[in-house]
Tab-separated table of C-alpha atoms and ligand atoms in Angstrom:
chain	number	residue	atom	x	y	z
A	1077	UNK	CA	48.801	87.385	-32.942
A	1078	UNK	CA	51.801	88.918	-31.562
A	1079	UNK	CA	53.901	85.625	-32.080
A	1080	UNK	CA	53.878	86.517	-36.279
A	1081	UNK	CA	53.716	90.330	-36.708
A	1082	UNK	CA	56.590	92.336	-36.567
A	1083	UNK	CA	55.416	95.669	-35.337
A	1084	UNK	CA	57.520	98.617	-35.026
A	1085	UNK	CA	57.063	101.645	-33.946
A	1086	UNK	CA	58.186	104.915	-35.199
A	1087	UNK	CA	56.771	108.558	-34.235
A	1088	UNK	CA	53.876	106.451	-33.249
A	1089	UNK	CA	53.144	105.083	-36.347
A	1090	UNK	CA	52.568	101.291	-35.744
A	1091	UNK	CA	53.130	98.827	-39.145
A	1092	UNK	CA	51.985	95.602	-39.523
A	1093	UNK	CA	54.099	93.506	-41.705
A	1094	UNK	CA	50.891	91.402	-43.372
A	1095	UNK	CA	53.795	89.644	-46.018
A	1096	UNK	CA	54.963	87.842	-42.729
A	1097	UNK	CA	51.438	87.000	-41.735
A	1098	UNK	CA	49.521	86.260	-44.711
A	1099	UNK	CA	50.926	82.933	-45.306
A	1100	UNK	CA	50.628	81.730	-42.346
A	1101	UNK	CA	47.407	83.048	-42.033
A	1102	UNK	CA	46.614	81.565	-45.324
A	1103	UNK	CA	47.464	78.087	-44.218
A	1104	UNK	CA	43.978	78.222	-42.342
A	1105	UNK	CA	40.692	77.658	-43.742
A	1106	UNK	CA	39.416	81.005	-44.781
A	1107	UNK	CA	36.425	80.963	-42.083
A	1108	UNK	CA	38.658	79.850	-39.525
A	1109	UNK	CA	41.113	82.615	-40.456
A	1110	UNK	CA	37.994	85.168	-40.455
A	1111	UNK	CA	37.321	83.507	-36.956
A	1112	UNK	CA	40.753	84.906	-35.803
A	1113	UNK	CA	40.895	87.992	-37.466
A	1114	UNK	CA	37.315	88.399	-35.433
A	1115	UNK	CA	39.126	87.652	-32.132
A	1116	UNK	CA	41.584	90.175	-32.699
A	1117	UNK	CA	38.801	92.926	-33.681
A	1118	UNK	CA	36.816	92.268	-30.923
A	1119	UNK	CA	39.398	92.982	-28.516
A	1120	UNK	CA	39.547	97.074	-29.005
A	1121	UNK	CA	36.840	97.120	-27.126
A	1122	UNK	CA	37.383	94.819	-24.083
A	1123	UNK	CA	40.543	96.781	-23.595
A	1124	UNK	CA	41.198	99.801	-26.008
A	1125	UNK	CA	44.632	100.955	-24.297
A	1126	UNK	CA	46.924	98.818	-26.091
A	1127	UNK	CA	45.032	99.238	-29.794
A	1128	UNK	CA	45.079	103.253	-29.179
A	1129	UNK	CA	48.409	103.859	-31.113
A	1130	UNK	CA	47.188	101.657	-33.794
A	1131	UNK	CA	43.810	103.540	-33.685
A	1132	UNK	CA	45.978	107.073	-33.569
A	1133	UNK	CA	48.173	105.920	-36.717
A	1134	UNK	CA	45.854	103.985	-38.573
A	1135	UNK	CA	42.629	106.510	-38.707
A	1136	UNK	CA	42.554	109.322	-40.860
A	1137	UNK	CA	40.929	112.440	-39.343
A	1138	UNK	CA	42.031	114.654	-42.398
A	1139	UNK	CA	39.906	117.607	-42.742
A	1140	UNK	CA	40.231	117.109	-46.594
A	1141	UNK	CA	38.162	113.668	-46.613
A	1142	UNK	CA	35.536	114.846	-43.818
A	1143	UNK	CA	31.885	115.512	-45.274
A	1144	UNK	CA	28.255	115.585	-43.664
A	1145	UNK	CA	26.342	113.262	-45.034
A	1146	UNK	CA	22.862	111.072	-43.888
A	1147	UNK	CA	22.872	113.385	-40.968
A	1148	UNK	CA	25.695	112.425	-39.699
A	1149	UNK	CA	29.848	112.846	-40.052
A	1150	UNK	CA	32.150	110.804	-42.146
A	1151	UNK	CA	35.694	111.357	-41.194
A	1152	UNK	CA	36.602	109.067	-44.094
A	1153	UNK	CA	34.978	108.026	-46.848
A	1154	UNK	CA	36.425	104.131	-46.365
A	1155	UNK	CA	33.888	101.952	-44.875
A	1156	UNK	CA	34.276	98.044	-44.834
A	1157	UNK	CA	31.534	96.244	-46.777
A	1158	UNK	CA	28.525	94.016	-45.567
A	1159	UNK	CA	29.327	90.613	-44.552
A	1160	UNK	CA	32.953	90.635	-42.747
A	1161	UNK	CA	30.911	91.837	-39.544
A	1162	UNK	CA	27.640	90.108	-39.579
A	1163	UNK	CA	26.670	89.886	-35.534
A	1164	UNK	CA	28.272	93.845	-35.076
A	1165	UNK	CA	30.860	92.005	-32.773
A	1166	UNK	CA	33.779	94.039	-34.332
A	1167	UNK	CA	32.264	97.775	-34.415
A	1168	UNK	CA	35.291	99.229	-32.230
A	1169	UNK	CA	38.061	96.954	-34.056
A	1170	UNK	CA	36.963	98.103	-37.771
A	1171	UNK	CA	37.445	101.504	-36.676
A	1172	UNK	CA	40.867	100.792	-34.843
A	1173	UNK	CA	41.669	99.388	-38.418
A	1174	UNK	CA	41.048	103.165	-39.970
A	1175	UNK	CA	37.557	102.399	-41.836
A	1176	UNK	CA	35.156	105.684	-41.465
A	1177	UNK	CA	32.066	103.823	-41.274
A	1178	UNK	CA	30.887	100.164	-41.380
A	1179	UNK	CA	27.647	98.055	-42.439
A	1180	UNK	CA	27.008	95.013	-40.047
A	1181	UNK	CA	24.733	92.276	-41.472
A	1182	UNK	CA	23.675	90.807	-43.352
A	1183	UNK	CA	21.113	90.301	-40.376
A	1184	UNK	CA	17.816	88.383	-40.805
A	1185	UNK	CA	15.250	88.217	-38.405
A	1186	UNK	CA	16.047	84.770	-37.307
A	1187	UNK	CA	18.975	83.165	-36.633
A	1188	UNK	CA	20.167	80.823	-39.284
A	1189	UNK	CA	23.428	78.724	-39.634
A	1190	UNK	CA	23.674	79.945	-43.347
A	1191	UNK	CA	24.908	77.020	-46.134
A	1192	UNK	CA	27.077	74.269	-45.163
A	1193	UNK	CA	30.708	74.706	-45.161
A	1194	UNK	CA	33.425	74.730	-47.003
A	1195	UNK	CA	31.597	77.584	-48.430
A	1196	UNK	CA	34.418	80.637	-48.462
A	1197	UNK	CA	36.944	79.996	-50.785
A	1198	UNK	CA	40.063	81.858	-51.916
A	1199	UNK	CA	41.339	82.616	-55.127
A	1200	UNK	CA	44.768	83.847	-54.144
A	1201	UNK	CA	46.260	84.669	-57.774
A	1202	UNK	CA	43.543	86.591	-58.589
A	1203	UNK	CA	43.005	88.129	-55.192
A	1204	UNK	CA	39.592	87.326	-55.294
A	1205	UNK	CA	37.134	85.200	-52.437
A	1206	UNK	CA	34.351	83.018	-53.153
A	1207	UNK	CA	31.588	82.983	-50.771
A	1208	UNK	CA	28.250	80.891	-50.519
A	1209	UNK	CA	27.714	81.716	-46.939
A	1210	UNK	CA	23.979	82.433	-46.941
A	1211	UNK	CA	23.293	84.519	-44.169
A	1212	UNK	CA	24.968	83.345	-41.471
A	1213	UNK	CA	23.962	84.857	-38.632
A	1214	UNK	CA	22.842	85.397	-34.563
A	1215	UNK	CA	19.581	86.726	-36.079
A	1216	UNK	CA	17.994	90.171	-35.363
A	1217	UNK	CA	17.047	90.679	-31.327
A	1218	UNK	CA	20.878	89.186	-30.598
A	1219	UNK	CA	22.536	91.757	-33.006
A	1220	UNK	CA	19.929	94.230	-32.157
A	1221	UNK	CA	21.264	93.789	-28.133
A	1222	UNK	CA	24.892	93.909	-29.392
A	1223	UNK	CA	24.151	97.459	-31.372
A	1224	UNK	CA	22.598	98.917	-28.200
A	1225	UNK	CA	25.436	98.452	-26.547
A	1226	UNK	CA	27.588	99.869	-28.646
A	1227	UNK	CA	25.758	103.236	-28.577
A	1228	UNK	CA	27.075	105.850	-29.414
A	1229	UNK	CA	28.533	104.904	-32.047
A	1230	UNK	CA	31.971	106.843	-32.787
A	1231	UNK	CA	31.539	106.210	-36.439
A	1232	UNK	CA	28.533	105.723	-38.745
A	1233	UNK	CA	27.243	102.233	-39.030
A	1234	UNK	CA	25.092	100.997	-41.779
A	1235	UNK	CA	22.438	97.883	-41.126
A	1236	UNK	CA	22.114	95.801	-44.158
A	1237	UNK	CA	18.964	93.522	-43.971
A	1238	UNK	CA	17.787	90.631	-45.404
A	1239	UNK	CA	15.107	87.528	-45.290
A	1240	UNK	CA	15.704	84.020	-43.789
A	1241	UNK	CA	16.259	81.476	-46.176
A	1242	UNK	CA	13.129	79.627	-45.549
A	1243	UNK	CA	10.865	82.551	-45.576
A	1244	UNK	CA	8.904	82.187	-48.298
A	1245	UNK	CA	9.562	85.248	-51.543
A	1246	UNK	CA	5.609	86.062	-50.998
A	1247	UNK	CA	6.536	86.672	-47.293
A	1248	UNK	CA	10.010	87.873	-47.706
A	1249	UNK	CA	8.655	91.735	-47.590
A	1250	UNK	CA	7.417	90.757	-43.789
A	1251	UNK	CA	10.356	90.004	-43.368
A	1252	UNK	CA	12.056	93.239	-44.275
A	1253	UNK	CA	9.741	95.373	-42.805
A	1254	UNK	CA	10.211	93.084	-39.454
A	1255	UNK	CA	13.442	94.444	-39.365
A	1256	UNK	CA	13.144	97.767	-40.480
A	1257	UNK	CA	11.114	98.299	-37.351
A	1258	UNK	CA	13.644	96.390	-34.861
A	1259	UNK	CA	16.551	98.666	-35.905
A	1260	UNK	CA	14.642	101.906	-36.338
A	1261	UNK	CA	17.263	104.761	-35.240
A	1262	UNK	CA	19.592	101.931	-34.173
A	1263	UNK	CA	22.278	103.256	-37.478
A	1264	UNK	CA	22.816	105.741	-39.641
A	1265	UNK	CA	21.627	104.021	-42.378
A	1266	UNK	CA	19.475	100.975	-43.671
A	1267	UNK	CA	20.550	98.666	-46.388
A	1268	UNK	CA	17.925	96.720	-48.456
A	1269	UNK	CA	19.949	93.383	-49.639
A	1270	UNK	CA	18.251	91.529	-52.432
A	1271	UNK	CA	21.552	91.058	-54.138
A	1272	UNK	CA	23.258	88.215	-52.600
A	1273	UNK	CA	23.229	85.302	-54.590
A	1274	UNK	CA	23.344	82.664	-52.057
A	1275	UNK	CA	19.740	82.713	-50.961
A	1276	UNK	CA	18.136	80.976	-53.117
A	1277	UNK	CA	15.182	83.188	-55.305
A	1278	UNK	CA	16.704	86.600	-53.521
A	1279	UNK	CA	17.976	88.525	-56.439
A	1280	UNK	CA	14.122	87.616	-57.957
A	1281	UNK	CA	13.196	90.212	-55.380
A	1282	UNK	CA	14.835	92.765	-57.719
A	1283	UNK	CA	12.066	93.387	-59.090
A	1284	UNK	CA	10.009	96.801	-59.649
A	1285	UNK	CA	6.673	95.118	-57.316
A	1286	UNK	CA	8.210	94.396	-54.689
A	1287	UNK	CA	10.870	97.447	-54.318
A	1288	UNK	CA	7.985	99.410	-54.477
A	1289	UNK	CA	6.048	98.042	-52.178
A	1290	UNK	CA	8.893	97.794	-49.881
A	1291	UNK	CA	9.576	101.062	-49.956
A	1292	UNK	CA	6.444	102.578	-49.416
A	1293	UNK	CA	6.263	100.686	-46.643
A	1294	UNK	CA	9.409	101.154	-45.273
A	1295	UNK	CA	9.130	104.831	-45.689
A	1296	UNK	CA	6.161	105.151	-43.802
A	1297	UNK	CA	8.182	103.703	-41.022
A	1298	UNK	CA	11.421	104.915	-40.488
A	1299	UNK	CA	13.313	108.378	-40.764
A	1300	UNK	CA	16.433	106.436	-41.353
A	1301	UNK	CA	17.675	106.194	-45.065
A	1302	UNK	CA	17.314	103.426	-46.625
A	1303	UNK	CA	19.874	101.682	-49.566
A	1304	UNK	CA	19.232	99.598	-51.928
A	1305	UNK	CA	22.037	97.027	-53.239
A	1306	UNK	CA	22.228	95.876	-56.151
A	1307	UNK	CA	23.997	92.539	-57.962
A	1308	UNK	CA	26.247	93.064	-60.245
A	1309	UNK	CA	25.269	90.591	-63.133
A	1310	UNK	CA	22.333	91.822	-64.492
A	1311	UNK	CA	22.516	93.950	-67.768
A	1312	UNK	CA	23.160	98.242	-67.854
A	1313	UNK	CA	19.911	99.012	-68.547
A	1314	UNK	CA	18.033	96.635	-66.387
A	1315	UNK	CA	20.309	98.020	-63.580
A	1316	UNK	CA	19.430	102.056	-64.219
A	1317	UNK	CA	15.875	101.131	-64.966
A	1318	UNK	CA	15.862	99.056	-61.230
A	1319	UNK	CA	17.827	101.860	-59.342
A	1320	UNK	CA	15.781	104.411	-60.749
A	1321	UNK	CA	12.216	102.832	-59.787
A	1322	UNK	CA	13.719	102.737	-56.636
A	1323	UNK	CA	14.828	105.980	-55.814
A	1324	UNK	CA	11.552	107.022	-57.209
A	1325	UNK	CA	10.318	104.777	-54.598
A	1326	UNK	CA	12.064	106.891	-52.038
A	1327	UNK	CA	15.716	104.727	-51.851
A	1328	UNK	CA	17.647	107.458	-50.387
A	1329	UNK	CA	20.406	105.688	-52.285
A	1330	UNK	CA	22.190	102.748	-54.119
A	1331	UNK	CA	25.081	100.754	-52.808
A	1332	UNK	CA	26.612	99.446	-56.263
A	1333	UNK	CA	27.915	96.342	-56.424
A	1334	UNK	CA	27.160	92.504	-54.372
A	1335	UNK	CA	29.653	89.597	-55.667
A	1336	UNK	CA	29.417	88.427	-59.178
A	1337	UNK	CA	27.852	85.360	-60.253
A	1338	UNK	CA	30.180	85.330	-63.661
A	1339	UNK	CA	32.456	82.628	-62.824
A	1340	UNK	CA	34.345	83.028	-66.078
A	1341	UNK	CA	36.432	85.743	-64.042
A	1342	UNK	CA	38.536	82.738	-62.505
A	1343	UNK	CA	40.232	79.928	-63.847
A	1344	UNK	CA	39.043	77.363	-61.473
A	1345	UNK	CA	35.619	78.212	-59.996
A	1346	UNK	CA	33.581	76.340	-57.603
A	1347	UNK	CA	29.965	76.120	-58.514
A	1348	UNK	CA	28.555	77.767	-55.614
A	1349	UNK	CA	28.556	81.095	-54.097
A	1350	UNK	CA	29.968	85.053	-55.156
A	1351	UNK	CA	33.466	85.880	-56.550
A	1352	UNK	CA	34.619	89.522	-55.031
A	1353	UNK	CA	37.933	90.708	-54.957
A	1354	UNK	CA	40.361	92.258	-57.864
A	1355	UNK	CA	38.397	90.336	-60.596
A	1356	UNK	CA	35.064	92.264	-59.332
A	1357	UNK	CA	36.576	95.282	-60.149
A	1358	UNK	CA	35.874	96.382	-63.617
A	1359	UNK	CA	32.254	94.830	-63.846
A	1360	UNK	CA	31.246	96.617	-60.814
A	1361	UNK	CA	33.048	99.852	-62.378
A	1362	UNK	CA	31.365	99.246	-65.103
A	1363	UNK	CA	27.775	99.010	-63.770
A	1364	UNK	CA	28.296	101.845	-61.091
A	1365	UNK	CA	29.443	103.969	-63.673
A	1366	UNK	CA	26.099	103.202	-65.683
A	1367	UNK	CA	24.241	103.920	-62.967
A	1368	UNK	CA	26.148	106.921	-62.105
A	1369	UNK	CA	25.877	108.883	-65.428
A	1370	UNK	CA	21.875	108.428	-64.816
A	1371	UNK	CA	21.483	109.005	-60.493
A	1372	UNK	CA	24.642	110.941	-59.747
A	1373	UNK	CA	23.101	114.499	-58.116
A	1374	UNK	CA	19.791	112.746	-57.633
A	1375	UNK	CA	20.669	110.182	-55.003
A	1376	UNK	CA	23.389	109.228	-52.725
A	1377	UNK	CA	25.512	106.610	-54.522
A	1378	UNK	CA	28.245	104.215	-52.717
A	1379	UNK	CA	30.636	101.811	-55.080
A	1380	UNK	CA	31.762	98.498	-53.610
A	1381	UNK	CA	33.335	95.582	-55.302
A	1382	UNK	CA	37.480	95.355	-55.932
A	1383	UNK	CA	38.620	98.488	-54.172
A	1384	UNK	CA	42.276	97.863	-53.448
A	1385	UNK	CA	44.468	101.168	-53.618
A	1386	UNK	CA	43.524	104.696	-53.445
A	1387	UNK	CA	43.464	105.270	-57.505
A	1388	UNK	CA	40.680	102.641	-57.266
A	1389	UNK	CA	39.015	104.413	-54.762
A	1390	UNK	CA	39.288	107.817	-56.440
A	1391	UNK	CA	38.207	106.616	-59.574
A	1392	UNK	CA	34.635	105.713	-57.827
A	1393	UNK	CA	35.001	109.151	-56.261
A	1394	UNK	CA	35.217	111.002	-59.154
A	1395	UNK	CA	32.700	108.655	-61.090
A	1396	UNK	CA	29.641	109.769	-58.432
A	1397	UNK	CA	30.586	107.629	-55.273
A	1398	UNK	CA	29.903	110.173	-52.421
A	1399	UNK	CA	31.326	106.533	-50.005
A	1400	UNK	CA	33.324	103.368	-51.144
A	1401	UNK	CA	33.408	100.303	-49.440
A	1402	UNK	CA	35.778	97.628	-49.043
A	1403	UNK	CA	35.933	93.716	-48.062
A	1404	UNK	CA	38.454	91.458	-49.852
A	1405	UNK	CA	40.802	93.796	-50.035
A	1406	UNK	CA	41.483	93.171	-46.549
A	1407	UNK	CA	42.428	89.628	-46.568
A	1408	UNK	CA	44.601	89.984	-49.294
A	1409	UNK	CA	46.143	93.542	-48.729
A	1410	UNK	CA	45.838	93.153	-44.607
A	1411	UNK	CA	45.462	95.625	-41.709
A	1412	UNK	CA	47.519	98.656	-43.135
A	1413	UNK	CA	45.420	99.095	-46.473
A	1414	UNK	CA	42.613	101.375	-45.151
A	1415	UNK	CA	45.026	104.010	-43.766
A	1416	UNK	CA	47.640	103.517	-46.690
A	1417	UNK	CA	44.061	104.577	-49.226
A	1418	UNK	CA	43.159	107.136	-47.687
A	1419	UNK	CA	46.688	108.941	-46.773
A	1420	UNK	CA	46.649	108.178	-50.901
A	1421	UNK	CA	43.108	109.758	-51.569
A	1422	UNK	CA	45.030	112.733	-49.316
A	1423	UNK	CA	47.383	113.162	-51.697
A	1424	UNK	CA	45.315	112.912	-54.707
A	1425	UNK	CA	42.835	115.247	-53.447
A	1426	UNK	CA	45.266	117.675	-52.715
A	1427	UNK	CA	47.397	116.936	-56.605
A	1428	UNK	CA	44.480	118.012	-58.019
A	1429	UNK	CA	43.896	121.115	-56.112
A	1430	UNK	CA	40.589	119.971	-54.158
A	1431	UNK	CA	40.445	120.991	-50.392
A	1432	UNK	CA	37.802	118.964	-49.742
A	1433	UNK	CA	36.862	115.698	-51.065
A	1434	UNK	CA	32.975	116.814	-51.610
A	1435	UNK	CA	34.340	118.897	-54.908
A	1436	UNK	CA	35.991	115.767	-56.227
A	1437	UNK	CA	32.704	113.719	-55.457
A	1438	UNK	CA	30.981	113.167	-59.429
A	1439	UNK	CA	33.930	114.788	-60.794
A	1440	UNK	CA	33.783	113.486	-63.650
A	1441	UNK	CA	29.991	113.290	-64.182
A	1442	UNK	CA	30.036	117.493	-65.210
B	1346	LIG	C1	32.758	86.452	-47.233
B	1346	LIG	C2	31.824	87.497	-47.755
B	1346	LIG	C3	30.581	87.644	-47.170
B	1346	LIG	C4	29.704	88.616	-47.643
B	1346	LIG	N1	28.495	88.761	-47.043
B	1346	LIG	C5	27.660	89.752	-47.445
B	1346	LIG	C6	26.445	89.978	-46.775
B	1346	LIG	O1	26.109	89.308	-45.801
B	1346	LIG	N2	25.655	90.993	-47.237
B	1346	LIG	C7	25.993	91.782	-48.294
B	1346	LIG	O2	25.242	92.693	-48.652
B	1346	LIG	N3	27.169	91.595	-48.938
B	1346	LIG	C8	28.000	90.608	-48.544
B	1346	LIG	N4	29.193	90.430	-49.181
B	1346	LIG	C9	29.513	91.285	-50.343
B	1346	LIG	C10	30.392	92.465	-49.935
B	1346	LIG	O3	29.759	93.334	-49.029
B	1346	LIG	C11	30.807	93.273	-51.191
B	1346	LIG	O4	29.646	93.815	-51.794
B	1346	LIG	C12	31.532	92.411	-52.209
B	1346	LIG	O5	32.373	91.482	-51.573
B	1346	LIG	C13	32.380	93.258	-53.156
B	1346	LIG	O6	33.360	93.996	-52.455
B	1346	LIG	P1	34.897	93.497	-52.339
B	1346	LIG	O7	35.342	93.143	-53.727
B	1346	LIG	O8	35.634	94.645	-51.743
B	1346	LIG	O9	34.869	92.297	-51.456
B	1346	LIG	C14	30.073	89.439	-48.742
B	1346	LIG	C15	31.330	89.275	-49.325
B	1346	LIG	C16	32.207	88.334	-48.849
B	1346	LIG	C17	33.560	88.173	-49.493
């Protein structure tokens, strides 16, 4: 990786010029070029000397954006969104890259290849990805082994969950509950996916029977808390009257929003998969904000979906989002973006005369 960045170092602050990379980078398939970028991230932990001034630079330990929350500490409120680190091969190298938490998955309890490939695609004008990946992943006891080893964590990690493809929807909530039980107090946090759209008859699950069965079960199972995401494509109303069943269910929160099934958003689609990236952004606003103005106070509410600059992030802040996540972002924005939002969500903080970032949290909700 070496041979194309141009790092220099000043007062120990290590830049990565991602302009100089990107094309290159972008030259490669985009799951080969995930492949890489996994190389690099797993290598903070094999040997963490070398990635400790990126670390030192990179994550921000401001006092201003720490806040207790799920039991635990976030030092940041930046965490990197389900999908980029599906085996929890990476858990050391997203936090070298400045994110204050993480979600690994989605895991299922089997392992499954996922859909065939090509099935990531990039819409670089629009700084936006396509993905029909389905899944793929080492399955549940091989992630589960990974996690264990991990422990402790240094930051809090989220386990987003999810049914094998050719588990039948009647059996699907076995399959949940499967894995609630494997990674009981293995992470902070659980997250129910029934959003993505590239399992075929998955986002039927969103649905008040089965939520509610799911989480009385789940309940009666595990301490952790548990999240429920939701798509972004159905309408306002169907979305409050969902994540409201839910946290009357006992959903100890709502991670707002998957990819988008609206392929209008770019001007040459593919037929197959999730668009994220910059044309997510409003829509999943939009819908978080809905949701917002009807859960903020009574649940813990996280906004993902086209977070690329601090404003971004602040807006979700200040609309309810106690968290915000980010994915494609990262490809298109590179290593630097995680510490250059929240040095900005610093400064915003601080412009509007907040000292911590908990008082800026629903800000806009009163
Ligand atoms: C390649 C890719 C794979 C993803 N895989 C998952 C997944 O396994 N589980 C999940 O809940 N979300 C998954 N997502 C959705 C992201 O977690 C996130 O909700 C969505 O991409 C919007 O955020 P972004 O615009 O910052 O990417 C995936 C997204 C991408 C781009």
């Amino acid at each position: 990786m070496v041979i194309i960045t141009k790092i220099y170092t000043r007062q120990y602050t290590i830049m990565i010029n991602y302009n100089l990379i990107k094309p290159l980078l972008f030259k490669l398939e985009p799951e080969t070029a995930h492949h890489l970028a996994e190389c690099v991230l797993r290598l903070p932990k094999i040997c963490p000397d070398p990635f400790k001034y990126f670390l030192n630079s990179h994550f921000i330990d401001d006092e201003i954006l720490n806040q207790e929350l799920l039991g635990c500490t976030f030092l940041n409120p930046v965490g990197l969104g389900a999908g980029f680190d599906k085996n929890a091969t990476m858990i050391e190298g997203i936090r070298t890259l400045g994110f204050g938490f993480t979600e690994i998955g989605t895991v299922t309890p089997q392992p499954q290849d996922g859909n065939p490939k090509p099935r990531m695609f990039r819409h670089i004008e629009q700084e936006s990805i396509q993905n029909a990946m389905g899944f793929n992943n080492e399955g549940a006891y091989k992630v589960q082994e990974r996690i264990d080893k991990t422990f402790p964590y240094l930051t809090p990690i989220g386990i987003n969950i999810g049914k094998n493809k050719l588990t039948h929807e009647h059996e699907a909530i076995n399959d949940y509950i499967k894995l609630i039980r494997m990674f009981n107090n293995k992470g902070d946090y659980f997250v129910i996916n029934i959003s993505s759209p590239n399992t075929p008859g998955l986002r039927d699950l969103q649905n008040e029977e089965f939520i509610s069965e799911l989480f009385t079960k789940a309940k009666a199972i595990t301490k952790m808390p548990i999240f429920l995401k939701i798509a972004p494509d159905m309408s306002h109303e169907d979305a409050i009257a969902l994540t409201t069943m839910a946290v009357e269910k006992g959903a100890d929160g709502i991670i707002a929003t998957n990819t988008t099934i609206d392929y209008s958003l770019v001007p040459e689609p593919k037929d197959i998969g999730g668009l994220s990236g910059a044309v997510l952004q409003e829509k999943s606003f939009q819908l978080f904000e809905a949701i917002a103005k009807e859960l903020y106070g009574k649940t813990i509410l996280i906004s993902v979906g086209g977070i690329d600059s601090a404003d971004e992030a602040y807006r979700r802040i200040k609309a309810g989002a106690s968290l915000v996540q980010i994915l494609s972002g990262l490809v298109f924005h590179g290593p630097d973006m995680i510490m250059n939002i929240n040095k900005g969500l610093v400064r915003l903080l601080k412009a509007d005369g907040y000292t911590n970032i908990t008082q800026a949290i629903g800000a806009n909700r009163n």
